[in-house]
């Protein structure tokens, strides 16, 4: 199972959840499977999907899911301690761990050499941190959506991506429709 | 009106709508960060590094808040990429309050190279940047908050030793 197949299983689960999606390739994959105004495609700023989700979770009642990557989380490990300290109950960090920098030619990351992001997250203070095979990620996500977080799910998958095209939405459209969806959700 | 610069600055920022703050420590910012910690009307997160602060504030903005990043000028070096590909690309109105080490008043030589570079770096990536040197200028600094919305992007205030009365 690659990230794409994992996202095929995850994407239908989202209902009222707000989703922050990491980088170009993962965002293209999610967009090609399913689009929603509740999805924020973070096309640059590698490493910040987790932090954006954390900030948003302090402002909304619905659950926020940040879809992140192993290479990206390794670039911003410090934010795991900030998540632990803020402890938002409505935040799930889903790390799709393919052990590689997928957007740049599948060079191995340190998770391919033994680093455990779930263990790091737990040591940072996020008690509900688990590593599991990608095939079990959808069930684990469903289960945690009903339980107070924060939760970290590290889903191990194979490297590789289908060939897709860039998302045909401008950054300002992504921004504005997402903010509008948040505003409407907060009204209701 | 509050008497000290820290309370006066926070008062002006709040008067102009700012309601969510993230900070990385600086000696010059110690009193201001204490004021943020004491204030129960605002959202506030201390962070480990400036990039994650920008990310958290981007999330807060997506959630309808008016965000301010409080940091030292040295952090601008690590922040450039995120300012470009998150702040500028998505045109996020984030006000940056940047204390200015490495400028006159500075006791530590190692601070000077980045102190000299900071305004050039911000100019290179097209962040509107204004310098304030007088504690009486808190009201002017506060005006950067609505200006970030008008400019539709990050804006920066450089607050030097004189501003904080630290010379």
Coordinates of C-alpha atoms in Angstrom, one line a residue:
Chain A
X1 CA 0.0 0.0 0.0
X2 CA 1.3 3.4 -1.0
X3 CA 0.1 6.8 0.3
X4 CA -2.3 7.1 -2.5
X5 CA -4.1 3.8 -1.6
X6 CA -4.1 4.9 2.1
X7 CA -5.7 8.2 1.1
X8 CA -8.3 6.4 -0.9
X9 CA -9.3 4.6 2.3
X10 CA -9.1 7.8 4.5
X11 CA -10.7 10.4 2.3
X12 CA -14.3 9.0 2.5
X13 CA -14.2 9.1 6.3
X14 CA -14.0 12.9 6.5
X15 CA -17.4 14.6 7.1
X16 CA -17.3 17.6 9.4
X17 CA -13.5 17.3 10.0
X18 CA -11.2 20.0 8.8
X19 CA -8.2 18.6 7.0
X20 CA -4.8 20.3 6.5
X21 CA -2.9 18.4 3.7
X22 CA 0.8 18.4 3.3
X23 CA 2.7 19.5 0.2
X24 CA 2.2 19.2 -3.5
X25 CA 2.2 15.4 -4.1
X26 CA 0.0 14.4 -1.2
X27 CA -2.4 17.3 -1.9
X28 CA -2.7 16.3 -5.5
X29 CA -3.5 12.7 -4.5
X30 CA -6.1 13.8 -2.0
X31 CA -7.6 16.3 -4.5
X32 CA -7.8 13.6 -7.2
X33 CA -9.6 11.2 -4.8
X34 CA -11.9 13.8 -3.2
X35 CA -12.1 17.6 -2.9
X36 CA -13.8 19.6 -0.2
X37 CA -13.9 23.2 0.9
X38 CA -12.9 21.8 4.3
X39 CA -9.5 20.7 2.9
X40 CA -6.6 23.1 3.1
X41 CA -3.9 22.2 0.6
X42 CA -0.7 23.5 2.1
X43 CA 1.3 23.5 -1.1
X44 CA 4.6 24.9 0.2
X45 CA 6.1 25.4 3.7
X46 CA 7.2 21.8 4.2
X47 CA 6.9 20.8 7.9
X48 CA 4.1 23.1 8.9
X49 CA 1.0 21.0 8.2
X50 CA 1.1 19.8 11.9
X51 CA 1.5 23.4 13.2
X52 CA -1.3 24.8 11.0
X53 CA -3.6 22.1 12.2
X54 CA -2.7 22.8 15.8
X55 CA -3.5 26.5 15.4
X56 CA -6.8 25.8 13.7
X57 CA -7.8 23.3 16.3
X58 CA -7.8 26.0 19.0
X59 CA -10.5 27.9 17.0
X60 CA -13.0 25.2 15.8
X61 CA -15.3 22.7 17.5
X62 CA -15.0 20.1 14.8
X63 CA -12.0 17.8 14.7
X64 CA -8.9 18.9 12.8
X65 CA -6.8 16.3 11.0
X66 CA -3.4 17.2 9.7
X67 CA -2.1 14.8 7.1
X68 CA 1.7 15.0 7.3
X69 CA 4.7 13.1 6.0
X70 CA 7.7 11.6 7.7
X71 CA 10.2 13.9 6.0
X72 CA 8.1 16.9 6.9
X73 CA 7.6 16.0 10.5
X74 CA 11.3 15.4 10.8
X75 CA 11.8 19.0 9.7
X76 CA 9.5 20.3 12.5
X77 CA 9.9 17.9 15.4
X78 CA 9.7 20.7 17.9
X79 CA 6.0 21.2 17.2
X80 CA 5.2 17.8 18.7
X81 CA 6.1 19.2 22.1
X82 CA 4.0 22.3 21.4
X83 CA 1.0 20.0 20.5
X84 CA 1.6 18.1 23.7
X85 CA 1.6 21.3 25.8
X86 CA -1.5 22.8 24.1
X87 CA -3.2 19.4 24.2
X88 CA -6.1 20.2 21.9
X89 CA -8.7 17.5 22.3
X90 CA -9.9 17.9 18.7
X91 CA -6.6 17.4 16.9
X92 CA -5.3 14.3 15.1
X93 CA -1.9 14.2 13.4
X94 CA -1.9 11.5 10.7
X95 CA 1.7 10.9 9.6
X96 CA 1.9 8.9 6.4
X97 CA 5.3 7.4 6.8
X98 CA 6.7 6.0 3.5
X99 CA 10.3 6.4 4.7
X100 CA 11.1 8.6 1.8
X101 CA 11.2 12.1 0.4
X102 CA 8.6 11.2 -2.2
X103 CA 8.4 14.5 -4.0
X104 CA 12.2 14.6 -4.8
X105 CA 12.9 11.1 -6.0
X106 CA 12.3 8.8 -3.0
X107 CA 15.5 9.5 -1.2
X108 CA 15.3 7.6 2.2
X109 CA 14.3 9.6 5.3
X110 CA 15.6 8.6 8.8
X111 CA 12.4 6.7 9.5
X112 CA 13.7 4.2 6.9
X113 CA 16.7 3.8 9.2
X114 CA 15.0 3.2 12.5
X115 CA 13.7 6.5 13.7
X116 CA 10.2 6.1 15.2
X117 CA 8.1 9.2 15.0
X118 CA 5.4 7.6 17.2
X119 CA 8.0 7.1 19.9
X120 CA 9.2 10.7 19.5
X121 CA 5.6 12.0 19.7
X122 CA 5.0 9.9 22.9
X123 CA 8.3 11.2 24.4
X124 CA 7.2 14.8 23.5
X125 CA 4.1 14.2 25.7
X126 CA 1.4 13.1 23.2
X127 CA 0.2 10.0 25.1
X128 CA -2.0 8.7 22.3
X129 CA 0.7 8.0 19.7
X130 CA 0.7 4.8 17.7
X131 CA 2.5 3.3 14.7
X132 CA 0.6 0.9 12.6
X133 CA 0.6 -0.6 9.1
X134 CA -1.1 1.6 6.5
X135 CA -3.9 -0.9 6.0
X136 CA -5.0 -0.4 9.6
X137 CA -4.9 3.4 9.5
X138 CA -8.5 4.0 8.4
X139 CA -9.9 2.0 11.3
X140 CA -7.6 3.7 13.7
X141 CA -8.6 7.1 12.5
X142 CA -12.4 6.3 12.7
X143 CA -11.8 5.1 16.3
X144 CA -9.9 8.2 17.4
X145 CA -12.4 10.6 15.8
X146 CA -14.7 9.8 18.7
X147 CA -12.1 10.0 21.5
X148 CA -10.5 13.1 23.1
X149 CA -7.0 13.8 21.7
X150 CA -4.6 14.9 20.7
X151 CA -3.8 11.8 18.7
X152 CA -0.8 10.9 16.6
X153 CA -1.2 8.0 14.1
X154 CA 2.0 7.0 12.2
X155 CA 0.8 4.9 9.2
X156 CA 3.6 2.9 7.5
X157 CA 3.3 2.6 3.8
X158 CA 5.5 1.9 0.7
X159 CA 7.1 4.8 -1.2
X160 CA 5.8 5.8 -4.6
X161 CA 3.2 8.1 -6.1
X162 CA 0.9 8.0 -9.1
X163 CA 1.6 10.7 -11.8
X164 CA -0.9 13.5 -11.3
X165 CA -1.1 17.1 -12.2
X166 CA -1.0 20.2 -10.0
X167 CA -4.3 21.2 -8.2
X168 CA -6.2 23.7 -10.5
X169 CA -7.0 26.0 -7.6
X170 CA -5.2 29.2 -6.8
X171 CA -3.8 29.6 -3.3
X172 CA -6.3 32.4 -2.6
X173 CA -9.3 30.2 -3.6
X174 CA -8.0 27.4 -1.3
X175 CA -7.6 30.0 1.5
X176 CA -10.9 31.8 1.1
X177 CA -13.2 28.8 0.6
X178 CA -11.6 27.1 3.7
X179 CA -12.1 30.2 5.8
X180 CA -15.7 30.4 4.7
X181 CA -16.3 26.8 5.6
X182 CA -14.8 27.4 9.0
X183 CA -17.0 30.5 9.5
X184 CA -20.1 28.6 8.5
X185 CA -19.3 25.7 10.7
X186 CA -18.8 28.0 13.7
X187 CA -22.2 29.7 13.0
X188 CA -24.0 26.4 12.9
Chain B
X1 CA -3.5 54.1 29.4
X2 CA -1.0 51.5 30.7
X3 CA 2.3 53.1 31.9
X4 CA 4.9 50.6 30.7
X5 CA 5.7 49.9 27.1
X6 CA 4.8 46.2 27.3
X7 CA 1.3 46.7 28.6
X8 CA 0.8 49.8 26.3
X9 CA 1.9 47.8 23.2
X10 CA -0.4 44.8 24.0
X11 CA -3.2 47.3 24.7
X12 CA -2.8 48.9 21.3
X13 CA -2.5 45.6 19.4
X14 CA -5.7 44.4 21.0
X15 CA -7.5 47.7 20.3
X16 CA -6.6 47.1 16.7
X17 CA -8.1 43.6 16.7
X18 CA -5.2 41.3 17.4
X19 CA -6.3 38.3 19.4
X20 CA -3.9 35.4 18.9
X21 CA -0.2 35.5 19.6
X22 CA 2.7 33.1 19.3
X23 CA 6.2 33.9 20.6
X24 CA 9.8 32.9 20.6
X25 CA 11.7 34.4 23.6
X26 CA 14.1 37.3 23.4
X27 CA 15.7 39.3 26.2
X28 CA 14.1 42.5 24.9
X29 CA 10.7 40.8 24.8
X30 CA 10.7 39.3 28.3
X31 CA 8.3 41.8 29.8
X32 CA 6.0 41.7 26.7
X33 CA 5.9 37.9 26.8
X34 CA 4.9 38.1 30.5
X35 CA 2.1 40.4 29.5
X36 CA 0.9 37.9 26.9
X37 CA 1.0 35.1 29.5
X38 CA -1.1 37.1 31.9
X39 CA -3.7 38.2 29.4
X40 CA -6.8 35.9 29.6
X41 CA -8.6 37.6 26.7
X42 CA -6.2 36.4 24.0
X43 CA -5.0 33.2 22.5
X44 CA -1.3 32.6 23.2
X45 CA 1.1 29.9 22.4
X46 CA 4.8 29.9 23.2
X47 CA 6.6 28.0 20.4
X48 CA 10.1 26.4 19.9
X49 CA 10.9 28.0 16.6
X50 CA 9.6 30.8 14.4
X51 CA 8.4 28.6 11.5
X52 CA 6.0 26.6 13.7
X53 CA 4.8 29.9 15.2
X54 CA 3.9 31.1 11.6
X55 CA 2.2 27.8 11.0
X56 CA 0.1 27.9 14.2
X57 CA -0.8 31.5 13.4
X58 CA -1.8 30.6 9.8
X59 CA -4.1 28.0 11.4
X60 CA -5.5 30.5 13.8
X61 CA -6.1 32.9 10.9
X62 CA -7.9 30.2 8.9
X63 CA -10.0 29.8 12.0
X64 CA -11.0 33.5 11.9
X65 CA -8.4 35.0 14.3
X66 CA -6.1 38.0 14.0
X67 CA -2.6 36.7 14.5
X68 CA 0.7 38.3 15.8
X69 CA 4.1 36.6 15.7
X70 CA 6.4 37.8 18.5
X71 CA 10.1 37.0 17.9
X72 CA 13.7 38.2 17.8
X73 CA 15.3 39.3 14.5
X74 CA 17.7 36.3 14.5
X75 CA 14.6 34.1 13.8
X76 CA 14.0 35.8 10.5
X77 CA 16.8 33.7 9.1
X78 CA 15.0 30.5 9.6
X79 CA 11.6 31.9 8.7
X80 CA 12.3 33.1 5.1
X81 CA 11.0 30.0 3.3
X82 CA 7.8 29.8 5.3
X83 CA 7.2 33.5 4.9
X84 CA 7.4 33.1 1.2
X85 CA 5.6 29.8 0.6
X86 CA 2.9 30.1 3.3
X87 CA 2.7 33.8 4.3
X88 CA 3.2 35.4 0.9
X89 CA 1.8 32.6 -1.3
X90 CA -1.5 32.4 0.6
X91 CA -1.4 36.1 1.5
X92 CA -1.9 35.7 5.2
X93 CA -2.2 38.9 7.2
X94 CA 0.2 38.1 10.0
X95 CA 1.7 40.9 12.0
X96 CA 5.3 40.3 13.1
X97 CA 6.8 42.1 16.1
X98 CA 10.5 41.6 15.8
X99 CA 12.8 42.7 18.6
X100 CA 16.1 44.0 17.1
X101 CA 19.2 42.5 18.6
X102 CA 22.5 43.4 16.9
X103 CA 21.7 47.1 16.6
X104 CA 23.0 50.1 18.7
X105 CA 22.7 49.1 22.4
X106 CA 23.8 45.6 21.6
X107 CA 26.4 44.1 24.0
X108 CA 27.1 40.9 22.1
X109 CA 29.1 41.0 18.9
X110 CA 27.7 37.7 17.6
X111 CA 24.3 39.4 17.3
X112 CA 25.5 42.1 14.9
X113 CA 25.7 40.2 11.5
X114 CA 22.0 39.1 11.7
X115 CA 21.1 42.4 13.2
X116 CA 22.5 44.1 10.1
X117 CA 20.9 41.6 7.7
X118 CA 17.3 41.5 9.0
X119 CA 15.8 44.4 7.2
X120 CA 17.5 43.5 3.9
X121 CA 16.1 40.0 4.1
X122 CA 12.6 41.1 4.8
X123 CA 12.8 43.7 1.9
X124 CA 14.1 40.9 -0.4
X125 CA 11.0 38.9 0.1
X126 CA 8.7 41.9 -0.1
X127 CA 7.5 42.1 3.5
X128 CA 6.5 45.6 4.4
X129 CA 8.8 46.5 7.3
X130 CA 8.8 49.5 9.6
X131 CA 11.2 50.5 12.4
X132 CA 10.1 51.9 15.7
X133 CA 12.5 53.4 18.2
X134 CA 10.3 55.3 20.7
X135 CA 8.1 53.6 23.3
X136 CA 5.6 56.4 22.7
X137 CA 5.0 54.8 19.2
X138 CA 2.9 51.9 20.5
X139 CA -0.2 53.3 18.9
X140 CA 1.7 53.4 15.5
X141 CA 2.8 49.8 16.0
X142 CA -0.8 48.8 16.7
X143 CA -1.8 50.2 13.3
X144 CA 0.2 47.4 11.6
X145 CA -2.5 44.9 12.5
X146 CA -5.2 46.4 10.3
X147 CA -2.5 47.2 7.7
X148 CA -1.7 43.5 7.4
X149 CA -5.3 43.0 6.4
X150 CA -5.2 45.8 3.9
X151 CA -1.9 44.7 2.5
X152 CA -3.2 41.1 2.5
X153 CA 0.1 39.6 3.7
X154 CA 2.7 39.5 6.5
X155 CA 3.9 42.8 7.8
X156 CA 6.8 43.5 10.2
X157 CA 7.6 46.0 12.9
X158 CA 11.3 46.1 13.9
X159 CA 11.4 47.2 17.6
X160 CA 14.9 48.2 18.7
X161 CA 16.7 48.8 22.0
X162 CA 15.4 52.4 22.3
X163 CA 11.8 51.2 21.7
X164 CA 12.0 48.9 24.7
X165 CA 13.9 51.5 26.7
X166 CA 16.7 49.0 27.1
X167 CA 19.7 51.3 26.5

